[in-house]
Amino acid sequence: MTDGRKTSRSQAWFGARGRSGMLYRSWMRNQGLGHEVFDGRPVIGVATSASELAPCNAHLTHVAEAVKRGVWQAGGLPLQFPTMATGETLMRPTAMLYRNLMAMEVEELIRANPLDGVVLLSGCDKTTPAMLMGAASVDLPAVMVTGGPMLNGKYRGQDVGSGTHVWKFEEDLKTGRMTEEECFFAEGCMARSHGHCMTMGTASTMACMAEALGMQLPGSAAWPAVDSRRMETAQAAGRRIVRMVDEDLRPSQIMTRAAFENAIRVNAAIGGSTNAIIHLTAIAGRLGVELSLEDFDALVRAVPTLVNLMPSGRYLMEDFCYAGGLPAVMAELLGGKLLHGEQTTVTGRTVAENTESAERIISDVVTGLEAPFQPAGTGIAVLRGNLCPDGAVIKQSAASPHLLTHRGPARVFDSPEAYHEVADDPDLDVDENTVIVIRNAGPRGYPGMPEVSNVPLPAKLLKAGVKDMVRVCDGRMSGTGYGTVILHVAPEAAVGGPLALVRDGDPVILDVPNRILSVEVDEAELARRRQTWRAPAERYTSGYTWLYTQNVEQADRGADFGFLRGSRGHEVPRDSH
């Protein structure tokens, strides 16, 4: 033992006497570690989702080196280990199918190994919540370091945003405003550095959520991936985790109900992704913190959108960073008494203390409460009605105001693929008033709840100049997407939710101001349809996908596995040596 520290968890391995201790220490020494590092100093896991199959995470190996420098500086022993990476860019059918698997892996790796604390390195949108879920379930000291956004995209003199401009370029391609060659060239202009999406998509949103929850160092969500200050932040996190172990500062003490309320309001202020609802709910479930969809509606009604970023606005994450980043937003909300300033964070200081010197540097990117980018009440809204008895959501700031109150006939598709097969048909029976309904895209139905809800408009309407339509789906939408899209309809169609009963021509009512999503069909008729409805045949009888479909909860519960809710702590089975 050194420095008067109490016996650390890792000493159950490295401080053991006899054969057991000799085995643990000797195998570690084959990496060139001297005997002096097993003196009781904190052993810090550096969990990295670095992978060339997840482009947003590919650079995290370099970030890990910076973290390890910080751990050594503070007198700890860093041990890097890999986790799976769930990149939405390549994985099929969707990375969301594997978020829970990654969370299980992170949890078990932390618990099973001689670690006193852990630094979590994530990049793309599912890796951040998966790591927070896993760490919450073990409840050892933990700090998150996200990999940072890409530099701003640049194409023909204008800023272009990853994801957001994919939809725009696709529309331009379909309408003849862009050629295939131009589109191919633009691809490289969108992604010109390491990092995750530089729009306020789900990756940027969840990085901000980690910071808003208090699990990431202040300001670190926004530094670009290739900025040297990203590495400075990582090194600082390495130093800080050693102190957190000494303080026994754990996720359950940081991610309290007040912290989640802060995150929900911050998400509204930054114009964040609807996917944050599912991920925050799942993380809260691991900690025993009760969150309901009503919380995501009620807590944001007084919060304006302060950040002018794509897809809701004009700028990108690089601009957000230079404008003051998340501390500037949180300071503004604190000034309006919209956050719990007394909440503890990984720094050991409160939210108020972390942001006391924050300032808005570029007011057009981060606006103030006195003249916000969008007024209060334009954030995510939670809808109810006979189409979504357990809720549905819409991102108002990315929708068309004239469609937020709408009545139109349904055009129903039993899968996203069924819609795409006919979307370019010039004779497709739709007009600008049609409500496109996509079903069987929920957690169990697809499976995995893919980001398919914001399907492109039918080609014939795009050519006619139609810019937006109401779309309703039990799936998700990329945080980089936009449009009047109702998402996360629960219960989903595949488990018998009302969306399964809708037929072509049924009048669908959307009334966002009054939080209503309904179909104008009487209950007796819906009951008759239910009697003839049959659940889709089971497609999976073994493997992880079977486990997923049998155990996944609905969107309003965070789409986690029921058997993973709650914390299981960091006790380990007895030593087998």
Coordinates of C-alpha atoms in Angstrom, one line a residue:
M1 CA 0.0 0.0 0.0
T2 CA 1.1 3.6 -0.7
D3 CA 0.1 7.2 0.1
G4 CA -2.1 6.0 2.9
R5 CA -4.8 4.9 0.5
K6 CA -7.4 2.4 1.6
T7 CA -7.2 -1.1 0.1
S8 CA -8.3 -0.9 -3.5
R9 CA -10.6 -3.4 -5.4
S10 CA -7.7 -4.3 -7.7
Q11 CA -5.6 -5.5 -4.7
A12 CA -7.9 -8.5 -4.4
W13 CA -6.0 -9.6 -7.5
F14 CA -2.6 -8.0 -7.4
G15 CA -2.2 -7.9 -3.7
A16 CA -3.1 -11.5 -3.1
R17 CA -0.6 -13.8 -1.4
G18 CA 0.7 -17.1 -2.6
R19 CA 0.0 -18.7 -6.0
S20 CA -3.0 -16.5 -6.9
G21 CA -1.2 -13.2 -6.6
M22 CA 1.9 -14.6 -8.3
L23 CA -0.2 -15.7 -11.3
Y24 CA -2.0 -12.3 -11.7
R25 CA 1.2 -10.3 -11.3
S26 CA 3.5 -12.5 -13.4
W27 CA 1.2 -12.5 -16.4
M28 CA 0.8 -8.7 -16.3
R29 CA 4.6 -8.4 -16.2
N30 CA 5.0 -10.0 -19.6
Q31 CA 3.9 -6.6 -20.9
G32 CA 7.0 -5.0 -19.3
L33 CA 5.3 -3.7 -16.2
G34 CA 7.6 -3.6 -13.1
H35 CA 6.7 -5.1 -9.8
E36 CA 6.4 -1.6 -8.3
V37 CA 3.1 -0.8 -10.2
F38 CA 1.3 -3.5 -8.1
D39 CA 1.8 -1.5 -4.9
G40 CA -1.9 -0.7 -4.4
R41 CA -2.2 2.3 -6.7
P42 CA -5.6 2.6 -8.5
V43 CA -5.9 0.4 -11.6
I44 CA -7.8 2.3 -14.2
G45 CA -9.5 0.6 -17.1
V46 CA -9.4 2.5 -20.4
A47 CA -12.4 1.1 -22.3
T48 CA -12.2 1.9 -26.0
S49 CA -14.6 1.2 -28.8
A50 CA -11.9 2.0 -31.5
S51 CA -12.7 0.1 -34.7
E52 CA -12.2 0.7 -38.4
L53 CA -15.7 -0.8 -38.8
A54 CA -17.0 2.2 -36.9
P55 CA -15.5 5.2 -38.6
C56 CA -16.7 7.6 -35.9
N57 CA -14.6 5.6 -33.4
A58 CA -11.5 4.7 -35.5
H59 CA -9.3 7.4 -33.9
L60 CA -10.0 6.4 -30.3
T61 CA -6.8 4.4 -30.0
H62 CA -4.9 7.8 -30.0
V63 CA -7.3 9.2 -27.5
A64 CA -6.6 6.3 -25.3
E65 CA -2.9 7.1 -25.2
A66 CA -3.7 10.6 -23.9
V67 CA -5.9 9.1 -21.2
K68 CA -3.2 6.7 -20.2
R69 CA -0.7 9.6 -19.9
G70 CA -3.0 11.3 -17.5
V71 CA -3.5 8.2 -15.4
W72 CA 0.3 7.7 -15.1
Q73 CA 0.7 11.4 -14.1
A74 CA -1.8 11.0 -11.3
G75 CA -0.1 7.8 -9.9
G76 CA -2.5 5.2 -11.3
L77 CA -1.9 2.2 -13.5
P78 CA -3.9 2.4 -16.8
L79 CA -4.9 -0.8 -18.6
Q80 CA -6.5 -0.4 -22.0
F81 CA -9.1 -2.9 -23.2
P82 CA -11.3 -3.1 -26.3
T83 CA -15.1 -3.2 -26.5
M84 CA -17.3 -3.8 -29.4
A85 CA -18.2 -0.8 -31.5
T86 CA -21.8 -0.2 -32.8
G87 CA -21.5 2.1 -35.7
E88 CA -24.7 3.1 -37.4
T89 CA -22.7 3.9 -40.6
L90 CA -22.1 0.3 -41.5
M91 CA -24.0 -2.2 -39.3
R92 CA -27.1 -4.0 -40.5
P93 CA -29.9 -4.0 -39.8
T94 CA -29.1 -1.2 -37.3
A95 CA -26.6 -0.5 -34.7
M96 CA -29.4 -0.1 -32.2
L97 CA -29.9 -3.9 -32.3
Y98 CA -26.5 -4.2 -30.6
R99 CA -26.5 -1.3 -28.1
N100 CA -27.8 -3.6 -25.4
L101 CA -25.2 -6.3 -26.3
M102 CA -22.4 -3.7 -26.0
A103 CA -23.8 -2.5 -22.7
M104 CA -23.7 -6.1 -21.4
E105 CA -20.1 -6.5 -22.6
V106 CA -18.9 -3.2 -21.0
E107 CA -20.6 -4.1 -17.7
E108 CA -19.2 -7.6 -17.5
L109 CA -15.6 -6.6 -18.6
I110 CA -15.5 -3.9 -15.9
R111 CA -16.8 -6.2 -13.2
A112 CA -14.8 -9.3 -14.1
N113 CA -11.4 -7.5 -14.1
P114 CA -9.1 -5.9 -11.5
L115 CA -10.3 -2.4 -12.0
D116 CA -10.8 0.4 -9.5
G117 CA -12.2 2.9 -12.0
V118 CA -12.7 3.2 -15.7
V119 CA -12.5 5.8 -18.5
L120 CA -15.1 5.2 -21.2
L121 CA -14.0 6.2 -24.8
S122 CA -16.9 6.4 -27.2
G123 CA -17.6 7.9 -30.6
C124 CA -20.7 7.1 -32.6
D125 CA -24.2 7.5 -31.2
K126 CA -24.9 4.0 -29.7
T127 CA -21.4 3.6 -28.1
T128 CA -21.9 6.5 -25.7
P129 CA -25.2 5.3 -24.1
A130 CA -24.1 1.6 -24.2
M131 CA -21.0 2.5 -22.2
L132 CA -22.9 4.7 -19.7
M133 CA -25.5 1.9 -19.3
G134 CA -22.8 -0.7 -18.6
A135 CA -20.8 1.5 -16.2
A136 CA -24.0 2.4 -14.3
S137 CA -24.8 -1.2 -13.8
V138 CA -21.3 -1.8 -12.2
D139 CA -21.2 1.5 -10.4
L140 CA -17.4 1.9 -10.1
P141 CA -16.0 5.4 -10.5
A142 CA -16.2 6.3 -14.2
V143 CA -15.7 9.2 -16.5
M144 CA -16.6 9.5 -20.2
V145 CA -14.4 10.9 -23.0
T146 CA -16.3 11.1 -26.3
G147 CA -14.2 11.2 -29.5
G148 CA -15.4 14.5 -30.8
P149 CA -17.1 15.7 -34.0
M150 CA -15.5 15.9 -37.4
L151 CA -14.5 19.3 -38.8
N152 CA -17.1 21.2 -40.7
G153 CA -17.9 19.8 -44.1
K154 CA -17.1 22.1 -47.0
Y155 CA -18.7 21.9 -50.4
R156 CA -18.6 24.6 -53.1
G157 CA -18.2 27.4 -50.6
Q158 CA -20.8 26.3 -48.1
D159 CA -20.8 24.3 -44.9
V160 CA -22.3 20.9 -45.2
G161 CA -23.4 18.6 -42.4
S162 CA -22.9 14.9 -42.2
G163 CA -26.2 13.1 -42.3
T164 CA -28.3 16.2 -42.8
H165 CA -26.9 16.9 -46.3
V166 CA -27.2 13.2 -47.2
W167 CA -31.0 13.8 -47.2
K168 CA -30.6 17.1 -49.1
F169 CA -28.3 15.7 -51.7
E170 CA -30.6 12.7 -52.2
E171 CA -33.5 15.1 -52.9
D172 CA -31.3 17.1 -55.3
L173 CA -30.3 13.9 -57.1
K174 CA -33.9 12.8 -57.5
T175 CA -35.0 16.1 -58.8
G176 CA -32.1 16.5 -61.2
R177 CA -30.4 19.4 -59.4
M178 CA -27.3 17.3 -58.8
T179 CA -25.5 14.7 -60.9
E180 CA -24.1 11.3 -59.7
E181 CA -20.6 12.7 -60.2
E182 CA -21.3 15.7 -58.1
C183 CA -22.8 13.6 -55.4
F184 CA -19.8 11.3 -55.3
F185 CA -17.5 14.3 -54.9
A186 CA -19.7 15.7 -52.2
E187 CA -19.3 12.6 -50.1
G188 CA -15.7 13.3 -49.3
C189 CA -16.6 16.9 -48.5
M190 CA -18.9 15.9 -45.8
A191 CA -16.4 13.7 -43.9
R192 CA -13.0 15.3 -44.0
S193 CA -11.5 14.3 -40.7
H194 CA -11.7 11.8 -37.9
G195 CA -14.7 12.1 -35.6
H196 CA -18.5 11.6 -35.4
C197 CA -21.2 13.6 -37.2
M198 CA -20.6 17.3 -36.8
T199 CA -24.4 18.1 -37.0
M200 CA -26.4 18.0 -33.8
G201 CA -27.2 14.4 -34.6
T202 CA -27.4 11.6 -32.1
A203 CA -23.6 11.3 -31.7
S204 CA -23.2 15.0 -30.8
T205 CA -26.4 14.9 -28.8
M206 CA -25.3 12.0 -26.6
A207 CA -21.8 13.5 -26.1
C208 CA -23.6 16.6 -24.8
M209 CA -25.9 14.4 -22.7
A210 CA -22.9 12.8 -21.1
E211 CA -21.6 16.2 -20.2
A212 CA -25.0 17.5 -19.1
L213 CA -25.4 14.4 -16.8
G214 CA -22.1 15.3 -15.3
M215 CA -20.2 12.2 -16.6
Q216 CA -17.9 14.1 -18.9
L217 CA -15.5 17.0 -18.2
P218 CA -17.0 20.4 -18.9
G219 CA -16.6 21.6 -22.5
S220 CA -15.3 18.3 -23.7
A221 CA -18.3 17.3 -25.8
A222 CA -17.7 19.8 -28.5
W223 CA -13.9 19.8 -29.1
P224 CA -13.3 18.5 -32.7
A225 CA -11.8 15.1 -32.9
V226 CA -8.6 16.4 -34.5
D227 CA -8.2 19.4 -32.2
S228 CA -5.2 19.1 -29.9
R229 CA -7.4 20.1 -27.0
R230 CA -9.4 16.9 -27.5
M231 CA -6.2 15.1 -26.3
E232 CA -5.7 17.6 -23.5
T233 CA -9.2 16.8 -22.3
A234 CA -8.5 13.1 -22.5
Q235 CA -5.3 13.5 -20.5
A236 CA -7.2 15.5 -17.9
A237 CA -9.8 12.8 -17.7
G238 CA -7.1 10.3 -17.0
R239 CA -5.8 12.4 -14.1
R240 CA -9.3 13.0 -12.8
I241 CA -10.4 9.3 -12.7
V242 CA -7.5 8.5 -10.3
R243 CA -8.8 11.1 -7.9
M244 CA -12.4 9.9 -8.3
V245 CA -11.3 6.4 -7.1
D246 CA -9.8 8.0 -4.0
E247 CA -13.0 9.9 -3.5
D248 CA -15.2 6.9 -4.3
L249 CA -17.3 9.1 -6.6
R250 CA -19.5 6.8 -8.5
P251 CA -22.1 7.0 -11.4
S252 CA -25.0 6.5 -9.0
Q253 CA -23.9 9.7 -7.1
I254 CA -23.6 11.7 -10.3
M255 CA -26.5 10.5 -12.5
T256 CA -29.4 11.2 -10.1
R257 CA -32.9 12.3 -10.9
A258 CA -31.8 15.9 -10.9
A259 CA -29.0 15.1 -13.4
F260 CA -31.4 13.5 -15.8
E261 CA -33.8 16.5 -15.5
N262 CA -30.8 18.7 -16.4
A263 CA -30.0 16.5 -19.4
I264 CA -33.6 16.6 -20.6
R265 CA -33.6 20.4 -20.5
V266 CA -30.2 20.7 -22.1
N267 CA -31.4 18.4 -24.9
A268 CA -34.2 20.8 -25.6
A269 CA -31.9 23.8 -25.6
I270 CA -29.4 22.3 -28.0
G271 CA -32.1 21.1 -30.4
G272 CA -30.9 17.5 -29.7
S273 CA -31.9 14.2 -31.2
T274 CA -35.1 12.4 -30.3
N275 CA -32.9 9.3 -29.8
A276 CA -31.8 10.9 -26.5
I277 CA -35.2 10.0 -25.1
I278 CA -34.6 6.3 -25.6
H279 CA -31.0 6.3 -24.4
L280 CA -31.5 8.5 -21.4
T281 CA -34.5 6.3 -20.3
A282 CA -32.3 3.2 -20.7
I283 CA -29.4 4.7 -18.7
A284 CA -31.8 5.8 -16.0
G285 CA -33.3 2.3 -15.8
R286 CA -29.9 0.9 -14.9
L287 CA -29.7 3.3 -11.9
G288 CA -33.2 2.8 -10.7
V289 CA -34.1 6.4 -11.6
E290 CA -37.7 6.6 -12.8
L291 CA -38.2 8.6 -16.1
S292 CA -41.4 8.7 -18.0
L293 CA -42.2 10.1 -21.4
E294 CA -44.2 12.8 -19.6
D295 CA -41.0 14.1 -18.1
F296 CA -39.5 14.7 -21.6
D297 CA -42.6 16.7 -22.4
A298 CA -43.2 18.6 -19.2
L299 CA -39.6 19.5 -18.4
V300 CA -39.0 21.2 -21.8
R301 CA -42.1 23.3 -22.3
A302 CA -40.3 26.3 -20.7
V303 CA -37.0 25.7 -22.5
P304 CA -36.3 27.5 -25.8
T305 CA -33.9 26.2 -28.4
L306 CA -30.7 28.2 -27.9
V307 CA -28.3 26.5 -30.3
N308 CA -28.5 27.3 -34.1
L309 CA -27.2 24.0 -35.4
M310 CA -28.2 21.6 -38.2
P311 CA -30.5 19.9 -38.7
S312 CA -32.7 22.5 -37.0
G313 CA -30.5 25.4 -37.8
R314 CA -27.5 26.7 -39.8
Y315 CA -24.2 25.9 -38.0
L316 CA -22.2 22.8 -37.1
M317 CA -20.4 21.4 -34.0
E318 CA -17.1 23.1 -34.8
D319 CA -18.9 26.4 -34.7
F320 CA -20.6 25.4 -31.5
C321 CA -17.3 24.6 -29.9
Y322 CA -15.8 28.0 -30.7
A323 CA -19.0 29.7 -29.6
G324 CA -18.6 28.5 -26.0
G325 CA -19.8 24.9 -26.3
L326 CA -22.1 23.2 -23.8
P327 CA -20.9 25.2 -20.7
A328 CA -22.3 28.4 -22.4
V329 CA -25.7 26.8 -22.9
M330 CA -25.8 25.4 -19.4
A331 CA -24.8 28.7 -17.9
E332 CA -27.6 30.4 -19.8
L333 CA -30.1 27.8 -18.5
L334 CA -28.8 28.2 -15.0
G335 CA -29.3 32.0 -15.3
G336 CA -32.9 31.2 -16.1
K337 CA -33.2 28.8 -13.2
L338 CA -33.9 25.9 -15.6
L339 CA -31.1 23.6 -14.2
H340 CA -30.2 22.0 -10.9
G341 CA -27.0 23.9 -10.3
E342 CA -26.1 22.0 -7.1
Q343 CA -25.8 18.7 -8.9
T344 CA -22.4 16.9 -8.5
T345 CA -20.3 16.1 -11.6
V346 CA -17.2 14.0 -12.3
T347 CA -15.1 17.0 -11.5
G348 CA -16.2 16.8 -7.9
R349 CA -17.7 20.2 -8.3
T350 CA -21.3 21.2 -9.0
V351 CA -22.9 22.1 -12.3
A352 CA -22.9 25.8 -11.2
E353 CA -19.3 25.7 -10.2
N354 CA -18.3 24.1 -13.5
T355 CA -20.0 26.8 -15.6
E356 CA -19.3 29.9 -13.5
S357 CA -16.8 31.3 -16.0
A358 CA -18.6 30.1 -19.2
E359 CA -19.6 32.7 -21.7
R360 CA -21.4 32.9 -25.1
I361 CA -18.7 33.9 -27.5
I362 CA -20.6 33.8 -30.8
S363 CA -24.2 34.8 -30.1
D364 CA -25.6 33.7 -33.4
V365 CA -24.5 30.1 -32.7
V366 CA -25.4 30.0 -29.0
T367 CA -28.3 32.5 -28.4
G368 CA -29.5 33.8 -25.1
L369 CA -32.8 33.3 -23.3
E370 CA -33.8 36.9 -24.1
A371 CA -33.7 36.3 -27.8
P372 CA -33.5 32.5 -28.4
F373 CA -33.0 30.8 -31.8
Q374 CA -36.4 29.2 -31.4
P375 CA -39.0 30.0 -28.6
A376 CA -39.9 27.8 -25.7
G377 CA -42.2 25.0 -26.7
T378 CA -40.4 24.1 -29.9
G379 CA -38.5 21.1 -28.5
I380 CA -39.5 17.5 -28.5
A381 CA -43.2 16.9 -27.9
V382 CA -44.7 13.7 -26.6
L383 CA -48.0 12.7 -28.2
R384 CA -50.8 10.5 -27.0
G385 CA -53.9 9.1 -28.7
N386 CA -55.5 5.9 -30.0
L387 CA -52.6 5.4 -32.3
C388 CA -50.0 5.7 -29.6
P389 CA -51.4 4.8 -26.1
D390 CA -47.9 4.5 -24.7
G391 CA -46.6 7.6 -26.5
A392 CA -44.9 8.9 -29.6
V393 CA -42.5 11.8 -30.1
I394 CA -41.9 14.5 -32.6
K395 CA -38.9 17.0 -32.9
Q396 CA -40.8 20.2 -33.4
S397 CA -37.7 22.3 -34.2
A398 CA -37.0 20.1 -37.2
A399 CA -40.6 19.9 -38.4
S400 CA -42.6 22.2 -40.7
P401 CA -44.8 24.5 -38.6
H402 CA -47.7 24.3 -41.0
L403 CA -47.9 20.5 -40.6
L404 CA -47.9 20.5 -36.8
T405 CA -51.7 20.5 -37.0
H406 CA -52.8 18.2 -39.8
R407 CA -55.5 15.8 -40.9
G408 CA -54.9 13.5 -43.9
P409 CA -55.5 10.1 -45.3
A410 CA -53.1 7.3 -44.3
R411 CA -51.0 5.5 -46.9
V412 CA -49.8 2.4 -45.1
F413 CA -46.6 0.4 -45.7
D414 CA -45.9 -2.8 -43.8
S415 CA -42.1 -2.1 -43.9
P416 CA -39.7 0.6 -44.9
E417 CA -38.7 -1.6 -47.8
A418 CA -42.2 -1.8 -49.1
Y419 CA -42.3 2.0 -49.2
H420 CA -38.9 2.3 -51.0
E421 CA -40.1 -0.1 -53.7
V422 CA -42.8 2.3 -54.8
A423 CA -41.4 5.7 -53.7
D424 CA -40.3 6.6 -57.2
D425 CA -43.5 5.4 -58.9
P426 CA -45.0 8.4 -60.7
D427 CA -48.4 6.9 -60.3
L428 CA -48.2 6.4 -56.5
D429 CA -51.5 7.3 -55.0
V430 CA -50.3 10.1 -52.6
D431 CA -50.5 13.9 -52.5
E432 CA -49.1 16.5 -50.1
N433 CA -51.9 15.8 -47.6
T434 CA -51.3 12.1 -47.3
V435 CA -49.9 10.8 -44.1
I436 CA -47.3 8.1 -44.8
V437 CA -47.4 5.3 -42.2
I438 CA -44.5 3.0 -41.9
R439 CA -44.9 0.1 -39.5
N440 CA -43.1 -3.0 -38.2
A441 CA -39.9 -0.9 -37.7
G442 CA -40.0 -1.0 -33.9
P443 CA -37.6 -2.7 -31.4
R444 CA -39.0 -6.2 -31.9
G445 CA -40.5 -5.9 -35.4
Y446 CA -37.5 -5.0 -37.5
P447 CA -35.7 -5.9 -35.2
G448 CA -33.7 -3.2 -33.4
M449 CA -35.8 -0.1 -34.2
P450 CA -33.8 1.3 -37.1
E451 CA -33.5 5.0 -38.2
V452 CA -35.9 4.6 -41.1
S453 CA -38.9 6.8 -40.1
N454 CA -37.9 9.9 -42.1
V455 CA -38.3 8.2 -45.4
P456 CA -37.7 10.4 -48.4
L457 CA -40.8 12.0 -50.0
P458 CA -42.2 10.3 -53.0
A459 CA -40.3 11.4 -56.1
K460 CA -43.4 12.8 -57.9
L461 CA -44.1 15.1 -55.0
L462 CA -40.5 16.3 -54.7
K463 CA -40.6 17.1 -58.4
A464 CA -43.8 19.1 -57.8
G465 CA -42.0 21.2 -55.2
V466 CA -43.4 19.5 -52.0
K467 CA -40.8 19.9 -49.2
D468 CA -42.4 18.0 -46.4
M469 CA -45.1 15.5 -45.4
V470 CA -46.4 14.0 -42.2
R471 CA -44.8 10.6 -41.6
V472 CA -45.7 8.2 -38.8
C473 CA -43.5 5.3 -37.8
D474 CA -42.8 2.9 -34.8
G475 CA -39.1 3.2 -35.7
R476 CA -36.5 5.9 -35.1
M477 CA -35.0 8.8 -37.1
S478 CA -31.4 9.8 -37.3
G479 CA -30.6 12.8 -35.2
T480 CA -29.2 14.4 -38.4
G481 CA -32.6 14.1 -40.1
Y482 CA -35.4 16.6 -40.3
G483 CA -39.1 16.8 -41.3
T484 CA -42.5 16.4 -39.8
V485 CA -41.9 12.8 -38.6
I486 CA -43.7 11.1 -35.7
L487 CA -41.4 8.5 -34.1
H488 CA -41.2 5.8 -31.5
V489 CA -45.0 5.0 -31.7
A490 CA -45.6 2.6 -28.8
P491 CA -46.6 -0.1 -28.5
E492 CA -45.1 -1.0 -31.9
A493 CA -47.1 -2.7 -34.6
A494 CA -45.3 -6.0 -34.3
V495 CA -46.6 -6.6 -30.8
G496 CA -50.1 -5.6 -31.7
G497 CA -50.0 -1.8 -31.2
P498 CA -52.7 0.2 -32.8
L499 CA -50.4 1.1 -35.7
A500 CA -51.0 -2.5 -36.9
L501 CA -54.7 -1.8 -37.4
V502 CA -54.4 1.3 -39.6
R503 CA -55.6 0.9 -43.2
D504 CA -55.2 3.0 -46.4
G505 CA -57.5 6.0 -46.3
D506 CA -58.0 6.1 -42.6
P507 CA -58.0 9.8 -41.5
V508 CA -55.0 10.5 -39.3
I509 CA -55.1 13.4 -36.9
L510 CA -51.9 15.2 -35.8
D511 CA -52.4 18.0 -33.3
V512 CA -49.0 18.7 -31.7
P513 CA -50.1 21.8 -29.7
N514 CA -52.6 19.5 -27.9
R515 CA -50.2 16.5 -28.0
I516 CA -52.6 14.2 -30.0
L517 CA -51.9 11.5 -32.6
S518 CA -55.0 9.6 -33.5
V519 CA -56.8 7.8 -36.2
E520 CA -60.4 8.7 -36.9
V521 CA -61.8 5.2 -36.8
D522 CA -64.4 4.2 -34.1
E523 CA -63.4 1.8 -31.4
A524 CA -65.8 -0.9 -32.6
E525 CA -64.1 -1.0 -36.0
L526 CA -60.7 -1.1 -34.5
A527 CA -61.8 -4.0 -32.3
R528 CA -63.0 -5.9 -35.3
R529 CA -59.7 -5.4 -37.1
R530 CA -57.9 -6.5 -34.0
Q531 CA -59.7 -9.8 -34.0
T532 CA -58.3 -10.6 -37.5
W533 CA -54.8 -9.3 -36.8
R534 CA -52.0 -11.9 -36.6
A535 CA -48.6 -11.3 -35.1
P536 CA -45.7 -11.5 -37.6
A537 CA -44.1 -14.9 -37.7
E538 CA -41.0 -15.4 -35.5
R539 CA -38.0 -15.0 -37.8
Y540 CA -35.3 -15.9 -35.2
T541 CA -35.1 -19.0 -33.1
S542 CA -31.5 -18.8 -31.8
G543 CA -28.6 -16.5 -31.3
Y544 CA -28.4 -12.9 -30.1
T545 CA -31.2 -11.6 -32.3
W546 CA -33.5 -14.2 -30.7
L547 CA -32.4 -13.1 -27.3
Y548 CA -33.1 -9.5 -28.3
T549 CA -36.6 -10.0 -29.7
Q550 CA -37.6 -12.1 -26.7
N551 CA -36.5 -9.6 -24.1
V552 CA -36.4 -6.0 -25.6
E553 CA -38.8 -3.5 -24.0
Q554 CA -40.8 -1.0 -25.9
A555 CA -39.5 2.5 -26.9
D556 CA -41.2 4.3 -24.0
R557 CA -39.1 2.0 -21.6
G558 CA -35.8 2.8 -23.4
A559 CA -35.7 -0.4 -25.5
D560 CA -33.4 -2.1 -23.0
F561 CA -33.7 -5.7 -21.8
G562 CA -35.9 -6.0 -18.8
F563 CA -33.4 -8.3 -17.1
L564 CA -30.7 -5.6 -17.3
R565 CA -32.7 -2.9 -15.4
G566 CA -31.1 -1.9 -12.2
S567 CA -27.5 -2.0 -10.9
R568 CA -25.7 -5.3 -10.2
G569 CA -22.7 -3.7 -8.5
H570 CA -19.1 -4.7 -8.7
E571 CA -18.8 -7.8 -6.6
V572 CA -17.1 -10.7 -8.4
P573 CA -17.3 -14.5 -8.1
R574 CA -14.7 -16.0 -5.8
D575 CA -11.2 -16.6 -7.1
S576 CA -10.8 -19.9 -8.9
H577 CA -7.0 -19.9 -8.6

